[in-house]
Short mmCIF file of C-alpha atoms in Angstrom, two decimals:
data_model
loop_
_atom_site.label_atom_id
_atom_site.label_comp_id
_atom_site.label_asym_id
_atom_site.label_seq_id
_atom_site.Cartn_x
_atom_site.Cartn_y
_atom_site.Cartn_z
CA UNK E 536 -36.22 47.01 13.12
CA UNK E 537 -38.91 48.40 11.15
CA UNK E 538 -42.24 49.23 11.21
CA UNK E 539 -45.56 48.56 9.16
CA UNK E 540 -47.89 51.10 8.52
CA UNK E 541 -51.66 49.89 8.04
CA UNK E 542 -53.29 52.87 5.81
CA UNK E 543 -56.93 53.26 5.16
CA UNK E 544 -58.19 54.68 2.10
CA UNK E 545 -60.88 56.43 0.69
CA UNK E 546 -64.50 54.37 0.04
CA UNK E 547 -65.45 56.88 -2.59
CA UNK E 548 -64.77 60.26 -1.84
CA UNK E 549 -60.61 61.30 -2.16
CA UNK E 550 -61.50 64.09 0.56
CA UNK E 551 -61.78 61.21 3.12
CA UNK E 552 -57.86 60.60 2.75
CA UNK E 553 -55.94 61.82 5.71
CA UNK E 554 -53.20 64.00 5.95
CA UNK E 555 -51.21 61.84 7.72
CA UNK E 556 -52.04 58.74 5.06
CA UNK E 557 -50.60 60.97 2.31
CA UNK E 558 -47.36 61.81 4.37
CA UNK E 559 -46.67 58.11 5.47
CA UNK E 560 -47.70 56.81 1.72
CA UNK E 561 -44.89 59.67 1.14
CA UNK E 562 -42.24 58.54 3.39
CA UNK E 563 -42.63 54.59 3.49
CA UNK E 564 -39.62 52.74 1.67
CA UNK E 565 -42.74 50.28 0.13
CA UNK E 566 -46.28 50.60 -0.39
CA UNK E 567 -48.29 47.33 -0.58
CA UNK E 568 -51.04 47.27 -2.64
CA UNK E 569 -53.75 45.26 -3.23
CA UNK E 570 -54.24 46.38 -6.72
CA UNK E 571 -50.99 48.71 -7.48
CA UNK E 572 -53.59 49.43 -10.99
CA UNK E 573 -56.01 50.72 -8.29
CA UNK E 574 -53.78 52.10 -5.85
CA UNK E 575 -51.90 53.84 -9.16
CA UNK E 576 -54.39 56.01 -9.28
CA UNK E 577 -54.87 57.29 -5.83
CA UNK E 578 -50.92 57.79 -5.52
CA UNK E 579 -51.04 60.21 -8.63
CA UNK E 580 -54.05 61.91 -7.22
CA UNK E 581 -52.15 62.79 -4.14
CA UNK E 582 -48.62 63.67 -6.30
CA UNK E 583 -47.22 60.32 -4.01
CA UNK E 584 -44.20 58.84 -5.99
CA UNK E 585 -42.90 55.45 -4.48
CA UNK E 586 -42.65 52.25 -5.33
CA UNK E 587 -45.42 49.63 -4.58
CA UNK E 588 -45.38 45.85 -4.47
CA UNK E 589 -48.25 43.83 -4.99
CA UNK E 590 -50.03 42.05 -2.29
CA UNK E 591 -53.20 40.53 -2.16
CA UNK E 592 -54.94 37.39 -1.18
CA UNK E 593 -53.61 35.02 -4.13
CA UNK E 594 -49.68 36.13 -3.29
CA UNK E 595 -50.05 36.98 0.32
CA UNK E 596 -48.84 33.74 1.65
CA UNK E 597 -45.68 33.29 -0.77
CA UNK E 598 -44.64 37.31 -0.16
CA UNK E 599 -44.96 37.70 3.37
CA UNK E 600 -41.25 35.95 4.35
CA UNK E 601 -40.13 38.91 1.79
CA UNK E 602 -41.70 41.76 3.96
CA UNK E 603 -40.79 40.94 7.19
CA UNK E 604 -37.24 40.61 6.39
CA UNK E 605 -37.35 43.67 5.07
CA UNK E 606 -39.10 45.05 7.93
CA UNK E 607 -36.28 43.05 9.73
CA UNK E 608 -33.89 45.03 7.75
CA UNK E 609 -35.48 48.18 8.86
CA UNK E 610 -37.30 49.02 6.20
CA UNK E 611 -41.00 51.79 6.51
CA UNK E 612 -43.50 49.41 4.69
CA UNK E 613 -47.19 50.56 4.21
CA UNK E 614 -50.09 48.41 3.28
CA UNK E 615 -52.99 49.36 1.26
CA UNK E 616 -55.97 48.03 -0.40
CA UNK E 617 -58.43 48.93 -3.10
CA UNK E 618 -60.61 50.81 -0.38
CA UNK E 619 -61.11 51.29 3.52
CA UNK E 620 -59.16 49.78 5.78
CA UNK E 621 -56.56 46.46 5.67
CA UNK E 622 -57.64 44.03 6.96
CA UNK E 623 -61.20 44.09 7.26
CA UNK E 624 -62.31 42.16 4.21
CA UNK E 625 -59.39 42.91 2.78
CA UNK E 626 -55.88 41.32 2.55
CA UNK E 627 -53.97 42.47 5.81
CA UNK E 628 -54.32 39.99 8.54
CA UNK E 629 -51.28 37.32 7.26
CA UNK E 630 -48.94 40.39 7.65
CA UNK E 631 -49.77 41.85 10.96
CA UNK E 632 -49.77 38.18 12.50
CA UNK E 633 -46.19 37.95 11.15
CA UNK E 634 -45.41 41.06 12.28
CA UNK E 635 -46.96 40.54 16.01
CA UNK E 636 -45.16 37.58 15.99
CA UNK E 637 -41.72 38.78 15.01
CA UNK E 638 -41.65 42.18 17.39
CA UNK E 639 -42.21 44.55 14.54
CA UNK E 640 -44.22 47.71 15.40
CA UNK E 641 -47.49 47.48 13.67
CA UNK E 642 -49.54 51.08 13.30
CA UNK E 643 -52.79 51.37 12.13
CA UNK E 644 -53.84 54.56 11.14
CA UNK E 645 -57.68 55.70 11.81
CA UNK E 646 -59.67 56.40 8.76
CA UNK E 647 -61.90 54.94 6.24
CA UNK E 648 -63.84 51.89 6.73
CA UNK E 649 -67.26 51.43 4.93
CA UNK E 650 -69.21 50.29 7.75
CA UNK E 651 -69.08 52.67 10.23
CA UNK E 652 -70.92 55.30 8.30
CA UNK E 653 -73.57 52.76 7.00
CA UNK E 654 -74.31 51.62 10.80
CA UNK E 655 -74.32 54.58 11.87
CA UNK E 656 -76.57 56.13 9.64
CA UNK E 657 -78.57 53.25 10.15
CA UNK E 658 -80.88 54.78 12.36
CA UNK E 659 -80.64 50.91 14.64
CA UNK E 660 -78.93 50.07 17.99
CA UNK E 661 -75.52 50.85 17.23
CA UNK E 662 -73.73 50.65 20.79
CA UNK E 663 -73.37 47.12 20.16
CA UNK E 664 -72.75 45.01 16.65
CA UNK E 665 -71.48 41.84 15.18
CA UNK E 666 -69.63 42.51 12.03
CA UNK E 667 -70.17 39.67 9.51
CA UNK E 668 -68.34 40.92 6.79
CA UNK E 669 -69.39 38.40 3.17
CA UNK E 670 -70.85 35.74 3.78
CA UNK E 671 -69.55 32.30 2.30
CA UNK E 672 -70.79 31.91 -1.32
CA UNK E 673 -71.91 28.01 -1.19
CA UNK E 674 -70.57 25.58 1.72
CA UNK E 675 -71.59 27.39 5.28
CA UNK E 676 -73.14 30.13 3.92
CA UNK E 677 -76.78 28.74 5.52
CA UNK E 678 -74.76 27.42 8.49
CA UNK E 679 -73.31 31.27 9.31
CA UNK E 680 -77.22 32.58 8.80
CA UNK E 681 -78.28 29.75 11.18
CA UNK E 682 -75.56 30.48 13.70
CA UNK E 683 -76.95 34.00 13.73
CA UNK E 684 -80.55 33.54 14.32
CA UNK E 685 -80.77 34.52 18.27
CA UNK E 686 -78.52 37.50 17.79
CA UNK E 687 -79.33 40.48 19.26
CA UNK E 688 -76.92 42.69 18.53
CA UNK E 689 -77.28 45.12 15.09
CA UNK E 690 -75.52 42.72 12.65
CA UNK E 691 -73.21 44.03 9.67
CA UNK E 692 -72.82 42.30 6.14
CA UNK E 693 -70.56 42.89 2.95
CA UNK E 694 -72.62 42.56 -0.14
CA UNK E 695 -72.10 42.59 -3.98
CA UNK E 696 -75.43 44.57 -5.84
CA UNK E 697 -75.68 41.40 -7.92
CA UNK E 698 -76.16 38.88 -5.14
CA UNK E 699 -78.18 41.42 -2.96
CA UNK E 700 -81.38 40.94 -3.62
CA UNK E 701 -80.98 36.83 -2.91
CA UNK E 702 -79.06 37.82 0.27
CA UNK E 703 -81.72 39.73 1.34
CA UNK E 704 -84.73 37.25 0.31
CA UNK E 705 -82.29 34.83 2.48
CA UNK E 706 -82.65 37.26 5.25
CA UNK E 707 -86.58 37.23 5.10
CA UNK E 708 -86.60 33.81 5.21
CA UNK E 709 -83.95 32.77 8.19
CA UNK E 710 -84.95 36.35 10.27
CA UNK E 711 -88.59 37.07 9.40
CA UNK E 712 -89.97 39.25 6.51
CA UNK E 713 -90.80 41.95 9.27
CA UNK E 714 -86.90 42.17 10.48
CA UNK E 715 -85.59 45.60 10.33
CA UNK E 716 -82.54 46.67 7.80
CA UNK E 717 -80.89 49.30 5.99
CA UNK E 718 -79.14 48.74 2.76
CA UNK E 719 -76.49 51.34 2.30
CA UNK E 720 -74.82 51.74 -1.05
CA UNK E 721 -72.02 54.00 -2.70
CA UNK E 722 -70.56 54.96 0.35
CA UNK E 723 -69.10 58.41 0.51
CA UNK E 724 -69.72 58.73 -3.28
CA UNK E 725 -71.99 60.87 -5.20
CA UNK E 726 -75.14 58.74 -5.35
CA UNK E 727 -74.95 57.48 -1.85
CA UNK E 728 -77.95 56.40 -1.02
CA UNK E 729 -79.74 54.20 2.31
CA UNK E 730 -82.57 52.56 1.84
CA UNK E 731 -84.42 51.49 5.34
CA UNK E 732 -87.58 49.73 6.10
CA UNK E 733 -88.57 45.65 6.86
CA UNK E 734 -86.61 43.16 4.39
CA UNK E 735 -90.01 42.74 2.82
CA UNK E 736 -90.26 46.39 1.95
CA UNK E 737 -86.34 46.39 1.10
CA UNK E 738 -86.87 43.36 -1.28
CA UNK E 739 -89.65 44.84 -2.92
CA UNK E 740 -87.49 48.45 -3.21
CA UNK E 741 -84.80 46.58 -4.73
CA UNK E 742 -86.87 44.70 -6.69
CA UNK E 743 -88.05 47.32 -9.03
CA UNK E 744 -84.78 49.01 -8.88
CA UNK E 745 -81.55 47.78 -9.63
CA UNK E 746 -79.20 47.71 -6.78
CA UNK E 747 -75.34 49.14 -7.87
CA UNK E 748 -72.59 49.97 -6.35
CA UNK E 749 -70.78 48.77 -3.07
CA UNK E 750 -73.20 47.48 -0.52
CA UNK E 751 -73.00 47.30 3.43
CA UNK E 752 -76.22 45.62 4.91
CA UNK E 753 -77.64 46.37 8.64
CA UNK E 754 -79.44 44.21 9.91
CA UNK E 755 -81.50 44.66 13.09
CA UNK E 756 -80.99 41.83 15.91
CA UNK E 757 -83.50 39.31 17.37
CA UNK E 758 -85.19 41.75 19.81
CA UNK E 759 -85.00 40.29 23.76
#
């Protein structure tokens, strides 16, 4: 029997890769890639010459019988994505479940994910959280805001720069223009940046300047 290697990537900077990544993306018999354009790149970076198989959310379900017979087989497969880790807003789940299911070791390594830096840099109650990951576009989008109205734990959000500035005005109006957040963008990247303050203040920041990049949102909970 095989095994399946989960393997986090870099959010921005290629230093955050782990030495351990680079020797399993070394080793493994197939990489799975999210974007094998994308994941091209980092592989040439690192001087990693395999081959690579694309998986993502649109093939996922008619490629999975595929992998697990060759992790039957025993076959070293490791899955990628674009950035961070598998799995969390990011194909990964479909795979592991089929895995778990079929008594094939599953080992996820530790390493990048894009909002554990952002919460923690937060500066709000981190020793508890809710992590929302993107909200639905249209149908239950209000109905997940709704749902989360008494939380009180520090909640976590996935955002796009061109929908963040409706997210947030969203925000102001289901939480309170007063609620506490931090907008963290460009994670590990050169013009990383957090911007803090009420979602009033936030709004207005963003506003009057153009929002870009990858964006986590932290949102403070309902306070007790």
């Amino acid at each position: 029997m095989g095994r399946l290697y989960v393997v986090p990537t870099p959010v921005g900077n290629l230093e955050d890769m782990t030495f351990r990544a680079i020797r399993i993306l070394k080793e493994a018999d197939l990489i799975l890639a999210e974007d094998t354009r994308t994941s091209g790149i980092l592989l040439k970076h690192f001087e990693i010459k395999n081959a690579m198989q694309s998986y993502h959310k649109f093939n996922e379900h008619k490629t999975v019988e595929g992998i697990i017979n060759r992790l039957k087989a025993g076959e070293t497969i490791a899955l990628v994505s674009d950035a961070g880790t598998p799995g969390i807003s990011d194909p990964g789940f479909l795979v592991v479940r089929e895995c778990v299911k079929n008594d094939i070791e599953v080992q996820c390594l530790p390493g990048a994910t894009a909002f554990v830096p952002a919460l923690v840099a937060s500066g709000l109650p981190d020793e508890r959280f809710c992590f929302e990951g993107f909200l639905p576009q249209k149908k239950g989008r209000m109905i997940r805001l709704n749902g989360l109205v008494e939380e009180t734990r520090t909640m976590i959000f996935y955002e796009s720069p061109y929908r963040l500035v409706k997210t947030l005005t969203q925000f102001a109006e289901i939480f309170g223009p007063e609620r506490q957040v931090s907008v963290c963008r460009e994670i590990s990247k050169i013009h990383e940046e957090s911007v803090r303050g009420t979602l009033q203040e936030v709004i207005a920041h963003f506003t009057a300047t153009e929002p870009r990049g990858e964006i986590v949102i932290i949102l403070a909970g309902k306070e007790d």
